[in-house]
PDB file of C-alpha atoms in Angstrom:
ATOM      1  CA  UNK A   1     -34.001 -15.217 156.332  1.00 57.00           C
ATOM      2  CA  UNK A   2     -36.717 -13.643 154.219  1.00 83.00           C
ATOM      3  CA  UNK A   3     -37.764 -10.144 155.117  1.00 93.00           C
ATOM      4  CA  UNK A   4     -41.077  -8.397 154.664  1.00 96.00           C
ATOM      5  CA  UNK A   5     -42.205  -8.526 151.067  1.00 96.00           C
ATOM      6  CA  UNK A   6     -44.742  -6.355 149.310  1.00 97.00           C
ATOM      7  CA  UNK A   7     -46.433  -6.583 145.956  1.00 97.00           C
ATOM      8  CA  UNK A   8     -46.682  -5.045 143.521  1.00 97.00           C
ATOM      9  CA  UNK A   9     -43.626  -2.841 143.772  1.00 96.00           C
ATOM     10  CA  UNK A  10     -45.276  -0.273 141.525  1.00 97.00           C
ATOM     11  CA  UNK A  11     -48.921   0.279 140.679  1.00 98.00           C
ATOM     12  CA  UNK A  12     -50.363   2.824 138.301  1.00 98.00           C
ATOM     13  CA  UNK A  13     -54.126   3.150 138.314  1.00 98.00           C
ATOM     14  CA  UNK A  14     -56.761   5.483 137.006  1.00 98.00           C
ATOM     15  CA  UNK A  15     -58.706   7.729 139.325  1.00 97.00           C
ATOM     16  CA  UNK A  16     -61.813   5.966 140.574  1.00 98.00           C
ATOM     17  CA  UNK A  17     -60.454   2.442 140.308  1.00 98.00           C
ATOM     18  CA  UNK A  18     -59.952   0.121 143.268  1.00 98.00           C
ATOM     19  CA  UNK A  19     -56.491  -1.219 144.151  1.00 98.00           C
ATOM     20  CA  UNK A  20     -55.195  -3.967 146.420  1.00 98.00           C
ATOM     21  CA  UNK A  21     -51.736  -3.922 147.938  1.00 98.00           C
ATOM     22  CA  UNK A  22     -50.270  -7.028 149.490  1.00 98.00           C
ATOM     23  CA  UNK A  23     -47.889  -7.547 152.391  1.00 97.00           C
ATOM     24  CA  UNK A  24     -46.169 -10.774 153.422  1.00 96.00           C
ATOM     25  CA  UNK A  25     -44.704 -10.303 156.898  1.00 95.00           C
ATOM     26  CA  UNK A  26     -41.749 -12.127 158.361  1.00 94.00           C
ATOM     27  CA  UNK A  27     -42.820 -15.605 159.402  1.00 92.00           C
ATOM     28  CA  UNK A  28     -43.858 -15.760 163.036  1.00 89.00           C
ATOM     29  CA  UNK A  29     -44.294 -12.017 163.468  1.00 91.00           C
ATOM     30  CA  UNK A  30     -47.550 -11.333 165.265  1.00 89.00           C
ATOM     31  CA  UNK A  31     -47.758  -7.600 164.671  1.00 91.00           C
ATOM     32  CA  UNK A  32     -48.271  -6.018 161.258  1.00 94.00           C
ATOM     33  CA  UNK A  33     -48.444  -2.323 160.378  1.00 95.00           C
ATOM     34  CA  UNK A  34     -49.265  -0.261 157.309  1.00 97.00           C
ATOM     35  CA  UNK A  35     -47.805   3.197 156.806  1.00 97.00           C
ATOM     36  CA  UNK A  36     -48.011   5.696 153.978  1.00 97.00           C
ATOM     37  CA  UNK A  37     -45.146   7.884 152.807  1.00 95.00           C
ATOM     38  CA  UNK A  38     -45.951  10.908 150.698  1.00 93.00           C
ATOM     39  CA  UNK A  39     -44.193  14.156 149.892  1.00 85.00           C
ATOM     40  CA  UNK A  40     -46.762  16.310 151.566  1.00 77.00           C
ATOM     41  CA  UNK A  41     -47.492  14.243 154.664  1.00 81.00           C
ATOM     42  CA  UNK A  42     -44.277  12.358 155.410  1.00 88.00           C
ATOM     43  CA  UNK A  43     -44.618   8.953 157.031  1.00 93.00           C
ATOM     44  CA  UNK A  44     -48.082   8.295 158.426  1.00 94.00           C
ATOM     45  CA  UNK A  45     -49.473   5.343 160.331  1.00 94.00           C
ATOM     46  CA  UNK A  46     -52.513   3.736 158.734  1.00 97.00           C
ATOM     47  CA  UNK A  47     -53.488   0.525 160.517  1.00 95.00           C
ATOM     48  CA  UNK A  48     -52.092  -2.049 162.963  1.00 92.00           C
ATOM     49  CA  UNK A  49     -52.866  -5.729 163.465  1.00 92.00           C
ATOM     50  CA  UNK A  50     -51.791  -7.648 166.557  1.00 88.00           C
ATOM     51  CA  UNK A  51     -52.566 -11.345 166.714  1.00 84.00           C
ATOM     52  CA  UNK A  52     -56.292 -11.968 166.925  1.00 82.00           C
ATOM     53  CA  UNK A  53     -57.097  -8.586 168.465  1.00 86.00           C
ATOM     54  CA  UNK A  54     -59.263  -6.037 166.712  1.00 88.00           C
ATOM     55  CA  UNK A  55     -57.079  -3.906 164.447  1.00 91.00           C
ATOM     56  CA  UNK A  56     -56.203  -0.319 165.296  1.00 91.00           C
ATOM     57  CA  UNK A  57     -57.669   1.562 162.338  1.00 93.00           C
ATOM     58  CA  UNK A  58     -57.132   5.014 163.777  1.00 92.00           C
ATOM     59  CA  UNK A  59     -54.799   6.135 160.979  1.00 94.00           C
ATOM     60  CA  UNK A  60     -56.973   5.295 157.989  1.00 96.00           C
ATOM     61  CA  UNK A  61     -57.651   8.604 156.211  1.00 95.00           C
ATOM     62  CA  UNK A  62     -61.115   7.773 154.912  1.00 95.00           C
ATOM     63  CA  UNK A  63     -63.626   4.956 154.607  1.00 96.00           C
ATOM     64  CA  UNK A  64     -62.249   4.239 151.141  1.00 98.00           C
ATOM     65  CA  UNK A  65     -59.317   2.568 152.874  1.00 98.00           C
ATOM     66  CA  UNK A  66     -59.589  -0.869 154.450  1.00 97.00           C
ATOM     67  CA  UNK A  67     -57.271  -3.697 155.334  1.00 96.00           C
ATOM     68  CA  UNK A  68     -57.471  -7.271 156.396  1.00 95.00           C
ATOM     69  CA  UNK A  69     -55.064  -9.847 157.658  1.00 94.00           C
ATOM     70  CA  UNK A  70     -55.869 -13.433 156.882  1.00 86.00           C
ATOM     71  CA  UNK A  71     -54.739 -16.260 159.131  1.00 82.00           C
ATOM     72  CA  UNK A  72     -52.523 -13.931 161.097  1.00 78.00           C
ATOM     73  CA  UNK A  73     -50.108 -13.671 158.209  1.00 90.00           C
ATOM     74  CA  UNK A  74     -50.626 -12.003 154.831  1.00 95.00           C
ATOM     75  CA  UNK A  75     -52.304  -8.608 154.790  1.00 97.00           C
ATOM     76  CA  UNK A  76     -54.080  -6.739 152.015  1.00 97.00           C
ATOM     77  CA  UNK A  77     -54.654  -2.999 151.983  1.00 98.00           C
ATOM     78  CA  UNK A  78     -57.539  -2.000 149.730  1.00 98.00           C
ATOM     79  CA  UNK A  79     -58.206   1.485 148.454  1.00 98.00           C
ATOM     80  CA  UNK A  80     -61.564   1.990 146.786  1.00 98.00           C
ATOM     81  CA  UNK A  81     -62.353   4.706 144.268  1.00 98.00           C
ATOM     82  CA  UNK A  82     -58.768   5.936 144.234  1.00 98.00           C
ATOM     83  CA  UNK A  83     -58.059   9.660 144.188  1.00 97.00           C
ATOM     84  CA  UNK A  84     -54.931  11.489 143.078  1.00 96.00           C
ATOM     85  CA  UNK A  85     -54.108  12.342 146.690  1.00 95.00           C
ATOM     86  CA  UNK A  86     -53.784   8.606 147.367  1.00 97.00           C
ATOM     87  CA  UNK A  87     -50.561   8.601 145.326  1.00 97.00           C
ATOM     88  CA  UNK A  88     -47.810   7.614 147.743  1.00 97.00           C
ATOM     89  CA  UNK A  89     -45.526   4.802 148.788  1.00 96.00           C
ATOM     90  CA  UNK A  90     -47.336   2.328 151.003  1.00 97.00           C
ATOM     91  CA  UNK A  91     -45.043   0.608 153.481  1.00 96.00           C
ATOM     92  CA  UNK A  92     -45.742  -2.520 155.464  1.00 96.00           C
ATOM     93  CA  UNK A  93     -43.866  -3.505 158.610  1.00 95.00           C
ATOM     94  CA  UNK A  94     -43.982  -6.491 160.908  1.00 93.00           C
ATOM     95  CA  UNK A  95     -42.777  -7.094 164.433  1.00 90.00           C
ATOM     96  CA  UNK A  96     -42.257 -10.227 166.486  1.00 86.00           C
ATOM     97  CA  UNK A  97     -44.276  -8.808 169.359  1.00 75.00           C
ATOM     98  CA  UNK A  98     -46.365  -5.790 170.194  1.00 67.00           C
ATOM     99  CA  UNK A  99     -43.497  -3.774 171.615  1.00 66.00           C
ATOM    100  CA  UNK A 100     -40.799  -4.975 169.277  1.00 74.00           C
ATOM    101  CA  UNK A 101     -38.869  -3.172 166.610  1.00 84.00           C
ATOM    102  CA  UNK A 102     -40.576  -3.001 163.269  1.00 90.00           C
ATOM    103  CA  UNK A 103     -39.096  -4.440 160.093  1.00 93.00           C
ATOM    104  CA  UNK A 104     -40.167  -2.718 156.924  1.00 94.00           C
ATOM    105  CA  UNK A 105     -40.798  -3.990 153.448  1.00 95.00           C
ATOM    106  CA  UNK A 106     -39.627  -2.175 150.305  1.00 94.00           C
ATOM    107  CA  UNK A 107     -43.013  -0.552 149.766  1.00 95.00           C
ATOM    108  CA  UNK A 108     -45.513  -0.270 146.951  1.00 97.00           C
ATOM    109  CA  UNK A 109     -45.412   2.946 144.957  1.00 96.00           C
ATOM    110  CA  UNK A 110     -48.973   3.849 143.989  1.00 98.00           C
ATOM    111  CA  UNK A 111     -49.599   6.417 141.290  1.00 97.00           C
ATOM    112  CA  UNK A 112     -53.159   7.526 140.576  1.00 97.00           C
ATOM    113  CA  UNK A 113     -53.571   9.228 137.211  1.00 96.00           C
TER     114      UNK A 113
ATOM    115  CA  UNK B   1     -49.904  12.134 172.090  1.00 77.00           C
ATOM    116  CA  UNK B   2     -46.371  11.422 171.009  1.00 85.00           C
ATOM    117  CA  UNK B   3     -44.379  13.373 168.476  1.00 90.00           C
ATOM    118  CA  UNK B   4     -40.841  13.924 167.250  1.00 94.00           C
ATOM    119  CA  UNK B   5     -39.161  16.919 165.706  1.00 96.00           C
ATOM    120  CA  UNK B   6     -36.126  16.589 163.489  1.00 96.00           C
ATOM    121  CA  UNK B   7     -34.130  19.770 163.161  1.00 92.00           C
ATOM    122  CA  UNK B   8     -32.730  20.291 159.690  1.00 92.00           C
ATOM    123  CA  UNK B   9     -34.285  18.690 156.651  1.00 94.00           C
ATOM    124  CA  UNK B  10     -30.884  18.591 154.945  1.00 96.00           C
ATOM    125  CA  UNK B  11     -27.457  18.103 156.481  1.00 97.00           C
ATOM    126  CA  UNK B  12     -24.224  18.083 154.516  1.00 97.00           C
ATOM    127  CA  UNK B  13     -20.920  16.845 155.904  1.00 97.00           C
ATOM    128  CA  UNK B  14     -17.531  16.037 154.450  1.00 97.00           C
ATOM    129  CA  UNK B  15     -16.359  12.461 154.313  1.00 97.00           C
ATOM    130  CA  UNK B  16     -14.588  11.693 157.576  1.00 97.00           C
ATOM    131  CA  UNK B  17     -16.386  14.432 159.504  1.00 98.00           C
ATOM    132  CA  UNK B  18     -18.719  14.012 162.453  1.00 98.00           C
ATOM    133  CA  UNK B  19     -22.345  13.319 161.661  1.00 98.00           C
ATOM    134  CA  UNK B  20     -24.941  14.829 164.011  1.00 98.00           C
ATOM    135  CA  UNK B  21     -28.640  14.501 163.251  1.00 98.00           C
ATOM    136  CA  UNK B  22     -30.986  16.058 165.748  1.00 97.00           C
ATOM    137  CA  UNK B  23     -34.209  14.647 167.142  1.00 97.00           C
ATOM    138  CA  UNK B  24     -36.398  15.924 169.959  1.00 96.00           C
ATOM    139  CA  UNK B  25     -39.396  14.030 171.206  1.00 94.00           C
ATOM    140  CA  UNK B  26     -42.580  14.682 173.092  1.00 90.00           C
ATOM    141  CA  UNK B  27     -44.204  11.912 175.064  1.00 81.00           C
ATOM    142  CA  UNK B  28     -46.394  11.688 178.139  1.00 75.00           C
ATOM    143  CA  UNK B  29     -44.989   8.264 178.985  1.00 75.00           C
ATOM    144  CA  UNK B  30     -41.433   6.911 178.921  1.00 76.00           C
ATOM    145  CA  UNK B  31     -40.846   6.626 175.223  1.00 83.00           C
ATOM    146  CA  UNK B  32     -39.399   4.039 172.959  1.00 88.00           C
ATOM    147  CA  UNK B  33     -37.278   5.857 170.397  1.00 92.00           C
ATOM    148  CA  UNK B  34     -35.900   4.692 167.088  1.00 93.00           C
ATOM    149  CA  UNK B  35     -33.709   5.835 164.235  1.00 96.00           C
ATOM    150  CA  UNK B  36     -34.365   4.425 160.791  1.00 96.00           C
ATOM    151  CA  UNK B  37     -32.437   4.958 157.557  1.00 97.00           C
ATOM    152  CA  UNK B  38     -33.921   4.935 154.082  1.00 95.00           C
ATOM    153  CA  UNK B  39     -31.812   4.567 150.973  1.00 92.00           C
ATOM    154  CA  UNK B  40     -33.292   5.663 147.623  1.00 86.00           C
ATOM    155  CA  UNK B  41     -36.198   3.508 146.495  1.00 81.00           C
ATOM    156  CA  UNK B  42     -35.900   1.227 149.480  1.00 85.00           C
ATOM    157  CA  UNK B  43     -37.823   0.620 152.664  1.00 88.00           C
ATOM    158  CA  UNK B  44     -36.784   1.684 156.130  1.00 93.00           C
ATOM    159  CA  UNK B  45     -33.941  -0.052 157.927  1.00 94.00           C
ATOM    160  CA  UNK B  46     -33.621   0.088 161.698  1.00 93.00           C
ATOM    161  CA  UNK B  47     -30.377   1.735 162.836  1.00 96.00           C
ATOM    162  CA  UNK B  48     -30.927   1.608 166.573  1.00 94.00           C
ATOM    163  CA  UNK B  49     -33.545   1.776 169.293  1.00 91.00           C
ATOM    164  CA  UNK B  50     -33.914   3.049 172.859  1.00 90.00           C
ATOM    165  CA  UNK B  51     -36.232   1.102 175.139  1.00 84.00           C
ATOM    166  CA  UNK B  52     -35.402   2.477 178.608  1.00 78.00           C
ATOM    167  CA  UNK B  53     -32.253   0.474 179.186  1.00 76.00           C
ATOM    168  CA  UNK B  54     -28.870   2.124 178.582  1.00 85.00           C
ATOM    169  CA  UNK B  55     -29.112   5.773 177.604  1.00 89.00           C
ATOM    170  CA  UNK B  56     -26.286   5.472 175.074  1.00 94.00           C
ATOM    171  CA  UNK B  57     -27.430   3.186 172.315  1.00 94.00           C
ATOM    172  CA  UNK B  58     -25.139   1.728 169.704  1.00 95.00           C
ATOM    173  CA  UNK B  59     -26.499   0.740 166.353  1.00 95.00           C
ATOM    174  CA  UNK B  60     -25.388  -0.573 163.033  1.00 95.00           C
ATOM    175  CA  UNK B  61     -22.888   1.037 160.668  1.00 94.00           C
ATOM    176  CA  UNK B  62     -21.091   2.872 163.482  1.00 96.00           C
ATOM    177  CA  UNK B  63     -24.056   5.029 164.500  1.00 97.00           C
ATOM    178  CA  UNK B  64     -25.049   5.734 168.068  1.00 97.00           C
ATOM    179  CA  UNK B  65     -27.586   7.877 169.871  1.00 97.00           C
ATOM    180  CA  UNK B  66     -27.906   9.199 173.376  1.00 95.00           C
ATOM    181  CA  UNK B  67     -31.211   9.504 175.209  1.00 94.00           C
ATOM    182  CA  UNK B  68     -31.315  12.690 177.280  1.00 93.00           C
ATOM    183  CA  UNK B  69     -34.512  12.966 179.257  1.00 90.00           C
ATOM    184  CA  UNK B  70     -33.721  16.446 180.562  1.00 91.00           C
ATOM    185  CA  UNK B  71     -33.424  17.722 177.000  1.00 93.00           C
ATOM    186  CA  UNK B  72     -36.068  15.383 175.515  1.00 93.00           C
ATOM    187  CA  UNK B  73     -33.529  14.580 172.839  1.00 95.00           C
ATOM    188  CA  UNK B  74     -32.291  11.522 171.006  1.00 96.00           C
ATOM    189  CA  UNK B  75     -29.648  12.805 168.613  1.00 97.00           C
ATOM    190  CA  UNK B  76     -27.921  10.456 166.184  1.00 98.00           C
ATOM    191  CA  UNK B  77     -24.152  10.622 165.764  1.00 98.00           C
ATOM    192  CA  UNK B  78     -21.355   8.952 163.881  1.00 98.00           C
ATOM    193  CA  UNK B  79     -17.729   9.953 164.424  1.00 97.00           C
ATOM    194  CA  UNK B  80     -16.640   9.706 160.805  1.00 97.00           C
ATOM    195  CA  UNK B  81     -18.965   9.970 157.834  1.00 97.00           C
ATOM    196  CA  UNK B  82     -18.642   7.678 154.859  1.00 97.00           C
ATOM    197  CA  UNK B  83     -19.999   8.224 151.376  1.00 96.00           C
ATOM    198  CA  UNK B  84     -22.279   5.225 151.865  1.00 95.00           C
ATOM    199  CA  UNK B  85     -24.028   7.028 154.739  1.00 97.00           C
ATOM    200  CA  UNK B  86     -25.786   9.340 152.296  1.00 97.00           C
ATOM    201  CA  UNK B  87     -29.474   8.615 152.802  1.00 97.00           C
ATOM    202  CA  UNK B  88     -32.569   9.906 154.580  1.00 96.00           C
ATOM    203  CA  UNK B  89     -32.787   9.394 158.302  1.00 98.00           C
ATOM    204  CA  UNK B  90     -35.988   9.241 160.320  1.00 97.00           C
ATOM    205  CA  UNK B  91     -36.430   9.519 164.056  1.00 96.00           C
ATOM    206  CA  UNK B  92     -39.521   7.817 165.454  1.00 94.00           C
ATOM    207  CA  UNK B  93     -41.292   7.472 168.785  1.00 91.00           C
ATOM    208  CA  UNK B  94     -43.697   4.802 169.888  1.00 86.00           C
ATOM    209  CA  UNK B  95     -43.685   1.070 169.691  1.00 62.00           C
ATOM    210  CA  UNK B  96     -44.861   0.463 173.216  1.00 61.00           C
ATOM    211  CA  UNK B  97     -48.141  -0.677 174.694  1.00 61.00           C
ATOM    212  CA  UNK B  98     -51.169   0.984 173.230  1.00 53.00           C
ATOM    213  CA  UNK B  99     -48.856   3.362 171.361  1.00 51.00           C
ATOM    214  CA  UNK B 100     -47.289   0.529 169.433  1.00 79.00           C
ATOM    215  CA  UNK B 101     -47.533   2.400 166.166  1.00 87.00           C
ATOM    216  CA  UNK B 102     -44.586   4.606 165.270  1.00 91.00           C
ATOM    217  CA  UNK B 103     -44.818   8.353 164.876  1.00 92.00           C
ATOM    218  CA  UNK B 104     -42.091   9.602 162.581  1.00 94.00           C
ATOM    219  CA  UNK B 105     -40.277  12.862 162.229  1.00 95.00           C
ATOM    220  CA  UNK B 106     -40.118  14.567 158.867  1.00 95.00           C
ATOM    221  CA  UNK B 107     -36.721  13.124 158.076  1.00 96.00           C
ATOM    222  CA  UNK B 108     -33.223  14.504 157.519  1.00 97.00           C
ATOM    223  CA  UNK B 109     -31.449  13.964 154.255  1.00 96.00           C
ATOM    224  CA  UNK B 110     -27.737  13.450 154.822  1.00 97.00           C
ATOM    225  CA  UNK B 111     -25.349  14.395 152.061  1.00 97.00           C
ATOM    226  CA  UNK B 112     -21.704  13.330 152.289  1.00 97.00           C
ATOM    227  CA  UNK B 113     -19.195  15.179 150.152  1.00 97.00           C
ATOM    228  CA  UNK B 114     -15.588  14.464 149.293  1.00 92.00           C
TER     229      UNK B 114
END
């Protein structure tokens, strides 16, 4: 079956611009996570959605970062006024339940110039 | 808070040799532990997971890991390395209850030589 998909696979943007990254989770998975992978910081948790509960935003690095999940399915991570330190690979994962294993997408490589 | 420490950022083994990648965890509650593998320019693939059932966990591609509470360890092993095992390996803790998010180690890059 289809796995987690993310788009775009690569995004180059100028400093100060806004970007939107999209994640399509595996159908039926109730939990969705965003992580960031960068050379300096490794793999970091950003935000977690579970069903209709309020998201866990504890990993978002600044108020320039936000995310939403519409209809319990697709999620969009938005970064406003991008900075060079936002350059990283943004990974999305979904899980069939809150305590289940997480299945990762291929990631979006963001480069801020 | 939960955390994991992976000892050795780079490990090199010969093809056919034993693979041992080390992971130690810190958790105030019984942990869920995971090993993921990442091939170049790809996402993370789950190798195996420990969720408080059997302490010896078998995963895909011939890998296994043993949960040792007394040593707070969850080392990953494979009896015989193959060239296709060359990748980066991440140990992670979490995935349970309010700690559903995963906390990852810094990763170990495995090189397999002829």
